């Protein structure tokens, strides 16, 4: 295989920066691409080279296959890393990269394709002995045939899009009378979203957990599982908190799910990092294959922290044809990791996406804290891309220690200029049910009334006061001649007091 010395990172934000860092640690050069909206983003300056690829809309930039491949060629890259989202799970992109003589840092196109067709994936899993949710392994042609399947399975059932994933084109059917309308709705939605209206039927599982297993496979035929991530804390199919390990898995269940996951990856000839999603039935150890994500995932850091493996560096080694440095026999989870996705959304306004300028940013740090961000102070946040600003990830010896550490880090975090999900996490982490690990995929829906009622947000007053103090100091410094811009040593605390007063006013205005 061709020697890789330079990698094009076909993504933006925190994951572009994450991949660039991995390149540098592997002794590789990185080439960034950026839309006009991202010209001041940190990923652009972190790379050795950066190529503008078009205007802000993703369809004209990060989704433009021709531009990306041309950028790789023009800068002498031998490989392209797609990150997540955008083109990461499009088999035609992986194929186009290969046709251009470049290495795709990800799975073979055939594996992407097999897992992208949800009934094909179910048939392959069944053949490989991986448990699947009871249901059909072919598309059902009409509502009547869906009804036949539902009668056999028992209501409630879910209609799902064959080309789907992530919840689009999915409808719950509680009783026969709802079938016709649900079929029409799901078919229409699937057709609009994926250009294919084919549907299949699954038995609906009540209040399961969402557990996923990280796998790594190399070109030498080795496949290893890096344990599970607990991803049940989600809202409208957007994960908000992920952790590893899950309180619901015994070592024996972890072993069984890991075996199923490596069998799943093997069944499609998988190479690179991938994730097998399972639903885990409540109070039981029955688990069912849901789908496979044939890409690096947002939440990969929690696995990195408990297994001591750099997943992105391993992806780069695997892409270069080298054996992975991970050995199944020596893999054991150590301690506990939690990730909170800090998004530009207002949790007190139904998670309405927010825009604005990051006027002030204080990043949490200290023992066991990792901050993976794609923005820095001064950046503008637009509606062109998803609202993820940063991932706050902590490690602790136990789950309780990790939760306390996350609360400490969230209190250190200060963001001024736009609303974020920060305060929401402080509230969830205080919930007794969360602290018991008593969670499932319906957890937030059931809790959100109590959690997200508008009202005083005392947990944010302190960080706001700090921010306002610094902003007030900035304003004062700007208004004064340079020689007195440095705070006089004989009056060390005045600005803090004034700032706090101002901070309270700012807090009330927000
Ligand atoms: C299910 C299910 C219950 N029973 N399938 C949602 C998105 C897609 N990946 C599959 N999804 C689900 N499939 C059966 N047979 C519940 C969900 C589901 C879900 C799954 C994982 C994480 C969050 C979820 C939120 C709502 C519904």
XYZ file of C-alpha atoms and ligand atoms in Angstrom:
537
model
C 0.000 0.000 0.000
C 1.163 3.514 -0.785
C 3.014 5.283 2.001
C 0.776 7.851 3.714
C 2.445 11.094 4.789
C -0.376 13.638 4.374
C -4.089 13.319 5.093
C -6.981 15.465 3.917
C -9.533 15.984 6.686
C -12.911 16.235 4.932
C -14.810 17.712 7.859
C -15.074 20.719 10.169
C -15.432 21.634 13.830
C -14.331 19.524 16.742
C -13.913 16.296 14.767
C -11.668 17.942 12.162
C -9.425 19.200 14.950
C -9.511 15.776 16.655
C -8.377 14.070 13.439
C -5.661 16.672 12.768
C -4.271 16.047 16.270
C -4.208 12.293 15.624
C -2.369 12.883 12.328
C 0.269 14.944 14.093
C 0.794 12.320 16.776
C 1.176 9.694 14.036
C 3.826 11.836 12.315
C 1.499 12.750 9.441
C 0.710 16.142 7.964
C -2.896 17.257 7.839
C -4.718 19.318 5.236
C -7.879 21.106 6.380
C -10.772 22.131 4.162
C -13.118 24.942 5.064
C -16.216 26.740 3.928
C -16.356 30.516 3.898
C -18.254 30.444 7.216
C -15.389 28.475 8.830
C -12.465 30.592 7.634
C -11.655 31.639 11.223
C -12.226 28.196 12.769
C -9.417 26.587 14.778
C -9.251 23.469 12.574
C -8.077 25.656 9.679
C -5.033 26.918 11.567
C -4.239 23.567 13.185
C -3.481 21.940 9.824
C -0.282 22.366 7.784
C -2.375 23.477 4.819
C -5.963 24.604 4.413
C -8.042 24.648 1.249
C -11.201 26.747 0.810
C -13.894 24.552 -0.723
C -16.890 26.835 -1.142
C -19.649 28.860 0.487
C -21.273 28.085 3.842
C -24.049 25.683 2.797
C -22.714 22.125 3.241
C -24.110 21.059 -0.114
C -21.682 23.543 -1.740
C -18.685 22.732 0.473
C -18.350 19.759 2.854
C -20.629 17.604 0.667
C -18.921 18.512 -2.612
C -17.098 15.296 -3.566
C -15.330 16.800 -6.579
C -13.927 19.723 -4.593
C -12.702 17.493 -1.778
C -10.890 15.078 -4.069
C -9.418 17.966 -6.043
C -8.207 19.552 -2.782
C -6.535 16.273 -1.785
C -4.852 15.955 -5.178
C -3.723 19.574 -5.289
C -2.076 19.339 -1.864
C -0.399 15.957 -2.352
C -2.497 13.961 0.121
C -2.537 10.174 -0.087
C -5.603 9.678 2.123
C -8.922 11.270 3.098
C -10.520 11.016 6.549
C -14.270 11.764 6.367
C -14.945 12.220 10.113
C -18.632 11.756 10.981
C -21.759 13.123 9.272
C -21.385 14.730 5.833
C -19.941 12.104 3.420
C -18.726 9.627 6.034
C -21.306 6.906 5.306
C -21.776 7.406 1.584
C -20.428 4.415 -0.321
C -20.168 6.463 -3.561
C -17.766 8.863 -1.802
C -15.558 6.027 -0.531
C -15.567 4.640 -4.086
C -14.705 8.003 -5.648
C -11.803 8.397 -3.208
C -10.438 4.975 -4.206
C -10.917 5.728 -7.922
C -8.823 8.877 -7.466
C -6.003 6.670 -6.162
C -6.467 7.830 -2.568
C -6.975 5.838 0.634
C -10.363 6.249 2.361
C -9.789 6.255 6.137
C -12.801 4.087 6.845
C -14.472 0.841 5.843
C -14.707 -0.712 2.355
C -17.631 0.718 0.306
C -19.292 -2.725 0.271
C -19.482 -2.722 4.097
C -21.043 0.786 4.115
C -23.573 -0.365 1.530
C -24.490 -3.612 3.283
C -25.112 -1.855 6.599
C -26.922 1.063 4.927
C -29.654 -1.290 3.678
C -31.373 -2.153 6.947
C -33.030 -5.403 5.784
C -29.843 -6.569 4.083
C -28.037 -5.816 7.368
C -30.673 -7.796 9.330
C -30.278 -10.805 7.014
C -26.484 -10.697 7.335
C -26.697 -10.419 11.117
C -29.138 -13.304 11.341
C -26.842 -15.461 9.218
C -23.898 -14.538 11.463
C -25.797 -15.501 14.634
C -26.197 -11.916 15.869
C -29.586 -11.472 17.600
C -31.915 -9.106 15.716
C -35.212 -7.563 16.871
C -38.093 -9.875 15.857
C -39.494 -8.611 12.557
C -39.252 -8.902 8.789
C -36.007 -9.363 6.862
C -37.554 -8.128 3.625
C -39.345 -4.891 2.778
C -43.154 -5.133 3.096
C -44.854 -3.961 -0.132
C -48.011 -2.431 1.400
C -49.964 -1.751 4.603
C -51.856 -5.058 4.360
C -48.640 -7.102 4.312
C -47.265 -4.960 7.137
C -50.446 -5.870 9.021
C -49.821 -9.583 8.440
C -46.335 -9.222 9.909
C -47.656 -7.175 12.850
C -50.318 -9.822 13.617
C -47.579 -12.474 13.722
C -45.253 -10.333 15.888
C -47.934 -8.820 18.132
C -48.607 -5.074 18.554
C -47.113 -2.581 19.031
C -44.759 -2.618 16.031
C -42.479 -0.094 14.367
C -42.490 0.629 10.654
C -38.927 1.492 9.643
C -37.339 2.717 6.435
C -35.070 0.187 4.695
C -32.794 3.064 3.669
C -33.207 4.751 7.062
C -31.386 5.063 10.320
C -31.450 7.632 13.050
C -35.260 7.635 13.351
C -36.336 9.146 10.015
C -39.162 7.317 8.248
C -40.065 5.484 11.452
C -43.646 5.138 12.800
C -45.053 3.451 15.889
C -48.185 1.377 15.283
C -50.098 0.453 18.450
C -53.078 -1.332 16.877
C -54.307 -2.533 13.463
C -56.460 0.565 12.928
C -53.363 2.800 12.845
C -51.530 0.787 10.194
C -52.752 2.361 6.973
C -52.063 5.968 7.989
C -48.740 5.106 9.627
C -47.600 3.243 6.516
C -48.421 6.206 4.274
C -46.680 8.656 6.591
C -43.529 6.543 7.002
C -43.344 5.801 3.271
C -43.675 9.473 2.356
C -41.088 10.555 4.905
C -38.634 7.856 3.794
C -39.129 8.786 0.151
C -38.433 12.457 0.845
C -35.462 11.788 3.147
C -33.736 8.904 1.332
C -35.302 8.781 -2.120
C -36.584 5.277 -1.324
C -39.897 4.556 0.414
C -39.344 0.856 1.235
C -40.417 -0.122 4.759
C -39.970 -3.139 7.031
C -41.575 -4.135 10.331
C -40.086 -4.714 13.795
C -41.621 -5.593 17.130
C -41.554 -2.429 19.298
C -39.393 -2.837 22.394
C -40.570 -0.967 25.488
C -38.103 1.263 27.330
C -34.860 -0.383 26.230
C -31.397 1.007 26.805
C -29.314 2.081 23.842
C -25.981 0.309 24.170
C -23.357 0.362 21.433
C -20.138 -1.600 21.039
C -17.035 0.010 19.524
C -15.063 -2.231 17.185
C -11.761 -1.873 15.386
C -10.828 -4.105 12.470
C -7.557 -4.073 10.523
C -6.618 -5.286 7.051
C -4.784 -8.243 8.613
C -8.098 -9.878 9.508
C -8.141 -8.923 13.207
C -11.312 -7.556 14.814
C -11.453 -6.363 18.420
C -14.284 -4.947 20.520
C -13.552 -1.985 22.826
C -16.529 -2.493 25.111
C -19.756 -0.548 25.265
C -21.051 2.985 25.460
C -24.301 3.741 27.250
C -26.154 6.222 25.005
C -29.681 6.187 26.440
C -29.665 9.870 27.433
C -30.933 11.276 24.150
C -33.613 13.588 22.895
C -35.260 13.240 19.498
C -32.488 10.894 18.366
C -29.787 13.352 19.387
C -27.511 11.876 22.053
C -26.735 14.286 24.875
C -24.806 12.260 27.468
C -22.754 9.145 26.778
C -20.788 7.069 29.231
C -18.585 4.021 29.448
C -18.968 1.494 30.889
C -22.742 0.996 31.294
C -24.052 0.173 34.756
C -26.334 -2.365 33.036
C -23.565 -4.665 31.790
C -21.930 -7.438 33.787
C -18.570 -8.702 32.527
C -20.406 -11.732 31.123
C -22.938 -9.615 29.203
C -20.122 -7.358 27.968
C -18.373 -10.446 26.621
C -21.528 -11.704 24.875
C -22.291 -8.320 23.298
C -18.654 -7.898 22.244
C -18.706 -11.313 20.566
C -21.904 -10.394 18.736
C -20.337 -7.083 17.633
C -17.164 -8.666 16.261
C -19.313 -11.265 14.445
C -21.388 -8.412 12.972
C -18.286 -6.594 11.726
C -16.825 -9.811 10.327
C -20.044 -10.591 8.454
C -19.656 -7.487 6.246
C -15.864 -7.606 5.830
C -15.471 -4.565 8.051
C -12.193 -2.615 8.322
C -11.483 0.526 10.436
C -13.453 1.855 13.443
C -17.170 1.065 13.562
C -20.006 0.815 16.049
C -22.705 -1.800 16.480
C -25.865 -0.371 18.051
C -27.972 -2.627 20.229
C -31.170 -2.262 22.209
C -30.920 -3.903 25.627
C -34.206 -5.044 27.138
C -34.891 -3.657 30.638
C -34.091 -5.859 33.660
C -32.767 -8.535 31.337
C -29.715 -9.469 29.389
C -31.514 -9.791 26.050
C -29.964 -7.560 23.426
C -30.823 -6.984 19.777
C -28.852 -5.625 16.816
C -30.287 -2.285 15.686
C -27.846 -0.953 13.107
C -24.159 -0.418 12.476
C -22.568 3.005 12.194
C -19.807 2.611 9.634
C -17.818 5.636 10.778
C -15.971 7.248 13.667
C -18.594 8.465 16.160
C -19.021 11.694 18.104
C -18.852 9.829 21.417
C -15.665 7.825 20.698
C -13.691 9.638 23.451
C -15.455 7.881 26.359
C -14.180 4.576 24.989
C -10.700 6.039 24.504
C -10.584 7.137 28.132
C -11.636 3.812 29.697
C -9.658 1.571 27.310
C -6.544 3.731 26.882
C -6.744 3.466 23.092
C -6.537 6.338 20.599
C -9.222 5.235 18.130
C -8.359 7.837 15.479
C -4.650 6.987 15.512
C -5.587 3.327 15.117
C -7.814 4.251 12.153
C -4.854 5.991 10.506
C -2.561 2.981 11.079
C -5.182 0.600 9.746
C -5.689 2.789 6.650
C -1.938 2.564 5.992
C -2.202 -1.234 6.061
C -0.447 -1.576 9.403
C -1.609 -3.935 12.124
C -3.540 -2.265 14.935
C -1.779 -1.875 18.257
C -4.767 -3.156 20.186
C -4.853 -6.715 21.496
C -8.090 -8.351 22.542
C -6.626 -10.264 25.478
C -5.347 -7.127 27.219
C -8.462 -4.966 26.875
C -10.273 -4.133 30.101
C -12.264 -1.029 30.994
C -10.607 1.068 33.704
C -12.640 3.620 35.652
C -15.540 5.545 34.152
C -15.901 8.209 31.470
C -18.778 10.592 30.723
C -19.319 12.946 27.799
C -21.652 15.950 27.667
C -22.271 17.474 24.259
C -22.134 21.244 24.641
C -24.428 22.540 21.923
C -25.581 25.974 20.778
C -29.177 25.244 21.751
C -31.432 26.737 24.384
C -32.568 23.890 26.642
C -35.113 26.222 28.239
C -36.730 26.916 24.851
C -37.214 23.331 23.641
C -33.567 23.136 22.523
C -34.046 25.831 19.910
C -30.793 26.120 17.901
C -29.003 29.367 18.743
C -26.693 31.649 16.832
C -24.364 34.349 18.019
C -20.800 35.324 18.631
C -18.726 33.510 21.253
C -17.829 36.707 23.065
C -16.168 34.955 25.944
C -15.119 31.332 26.463
C -13.476 29.873 29.556
C -12.541 26.258 28.993
C -12.654 23.757 31.855
C -9.458 21.834 32.589
C -7.651 20.106 35.432
C -7.457 16.439 36.426
C -9.396 14.018 34.237
C -10.947 16.645 31.978
C -10.864 16.612 28.163
C -12.293 19.440 26.066
C -12.740 18.589 22.366
C -13.967 21.761 20.729
C -14.234 23.102 17.213
C -14.668 26.715 18.188
C -12.795 29.313 20.158
C -13.540 32.713 21.625
C -14.443 35.205 18.905
C -15.973 32.660 16.506
C -19.483 33.151 15.158
C -21.961 30.294 15.431
C -24.352 29.975 12.470
C -27.258 27.721 11.550
C -25.418 26.194 8.599
C -24.076 23.199 10.553
C -25.082 21.082 13.513
C -25.065 22.867 16.862
C -22.248 20.887 18.537
C -19.717 23.386 19.912
C -17.627 21.062 22.036
C -17.559 17.791 23.883
C -16.753 17.918 27.558
C -15.413 14.507 28.550
C -14.263 13.439 31.994
C -12.667 10.346 33.472
C -12.871 9.194 37.086
C -12.006 6.083 39.093
C -15.720 5.329 39.560
C -19.009 6.537 38.064
C -19.690 8.723 41.116
C -16.252 10.319 40.892
C -16.759 10.951 37.177
C -20.171 12.551 37.793
C -18.713 14.882 40.457
C -15.816 15.729 38.167
C -18.244 16.545 35.327
C -20.219 18.826 37.631
C -17.004 20.592 38.639
C -15.938 20.989 35.000
C -19.381 22.260 33.970
C -19.175 24.878 36.699
C -15.774 25.981 35.393
C -17.104 26.345 31.866
C -18.134 29.875 30.925
C -19.721 30.679 27.594
C -20.976 34.193 26.907
C -22.647 35.301 23.717
C -25.164 32.571 23.030
C -27.325 30.114 24.933
C -25.942 26.578 25.309
C -26.990 23.256 26.809
C -24.560 23.703 29.743
C -27.118 24.271 32.508
C -29.220 21.329 31.317
C -26.383 18.930 32.122
C -25.928 20.333 35.627
C -29.583 19.561 36.245
C -29.501 16.008 34.828
C -26.365 15.162 36.821
C -28.214 16.059 40.037
C -31.154 13.757 39.341
C -31.277 10.812 41.774
C -32.543 8.498 39.004
C -29.602 9.421 36.757
C -27.182 8.940 39.631
C -28.623 5.461 40.199
C -28.085 4.725 36.505
C -31.798 4.109 36.218
C -32.072 5.239 32.590
C -33.477 4.117 29.248
C -34.125 5.772 25.885
C -37.315 7.437 27.194
C -35.563 8.938 30.243
C -35.351 12.565 29.099
C -38.837 12.620 27.639
C -40.236 11.461 30.957
C -38.118 13.879 32.963
C -37.940 16.950 30.784
C -40.984 18.720 32.200
C -39.446 19.024 35.622
C -35.937 19.515 34.299
C -36.443 22.218 31.754
C -39.026 24.451 33.322
C -37.856 28.025 32.866
C -36.966 29.830 36.045
C -33.960 30.999 38.006
C -30.730 29.328 36.938
C -28.547 29.826 40.007
C -26.050 27.273 38.739
C -25.062 29.713 35.994
C -24.726 32.871 38.070
C -21.191 32.248 39.187
C -19.721 31.557 35.743
C -21.687 34.496 34.380
C -20.269 36.789 37.021
C -16.753 35.661 36.156
C -17.398 36.260 32.483
C -18.872 39.666 33.063
C -15.942 40.605 35.284
C -13.546 39.783 32.489
C -15.625 41.588 29.889
C -15.886 44.658 32.119
C -12.117 44.578 32.601
C -11.650 44.297 28.839
C -13.872 47.317 28.261
C -12.041 49.303 30.922
C -8.659 48.360 29.491
C -9.759 49.376 26.019
C -10.972 52.756 27.264
C -7.775 53.588 29.156
C -4.284 54.507 27.957
C -2.068 51.410 27.629
C 0.152 52.155 30.663
C -2.771 51.790 33.078
C -4.337 48.862 31.232
C -2.334 46.630 33.532
C -4.228 46.281 36.800
C -2.425 48.255 39.573
C -1.087 45.842 42.213
C -2.391 47.947 45.126
C -6.047 47.482 44.197
C -6.170 43.843 43.197
C -9.802 42.951 43.706
C -11.830 45.985 42.646
C -12.483 44.726 39.141
C -13.775 41.428 40.440
C -16.285 43.114 42.696
C -17.428 45.485 39.978
C -17.536 42.697 37.487
C -19.657 40.544 39.713
C -22.133 43.340 40.159
C -22.167 43.770 36.400
C -22.378 40.015 35.948
C -25.570 39.893 37.925
C -27.030 42.571 35.683
C -25.867 40.646 32.582
C -27.347 37.494 34.014
C -30.705 39.173 34.396
C -30.561 40.508 30.863
C -29.782 37.070 29.307
C -36.475 0.729 17.920
C -37.013 1.110 19.159
C -37.812 0.196 19.824
N -38.080 -0.995 19.245
N -36.758 -0.470 17.405
C -34.632 4.943 16.784
C -33.670 5.326 15.725
C -33.251 4.088 15.045
N -31.827 3.988 15.070
C -33.899 2.965 15.772
N -34.679 3.543 16.828
C -35.431 2.771 17.658
N -35.710 1.545 17.201
C -37.543 -1.297 18.058
N -37.843 -2.489 17.503
C -36.706 2.366 19.662
C -35.918 3.207 18.899
C -35.614 4.473 19.486
C -34.314 4.791 19.890
C -33.249 3.919 19.709
C -31.978 4.254 20.087
C -31.733 5.471 20.684
C -32.748 6.346 20.877
C -34.054 6.030 20.483
C -35.090 6.923 20.685
C -36.359 6.606 20.302
C -36.628 5.373 19.683
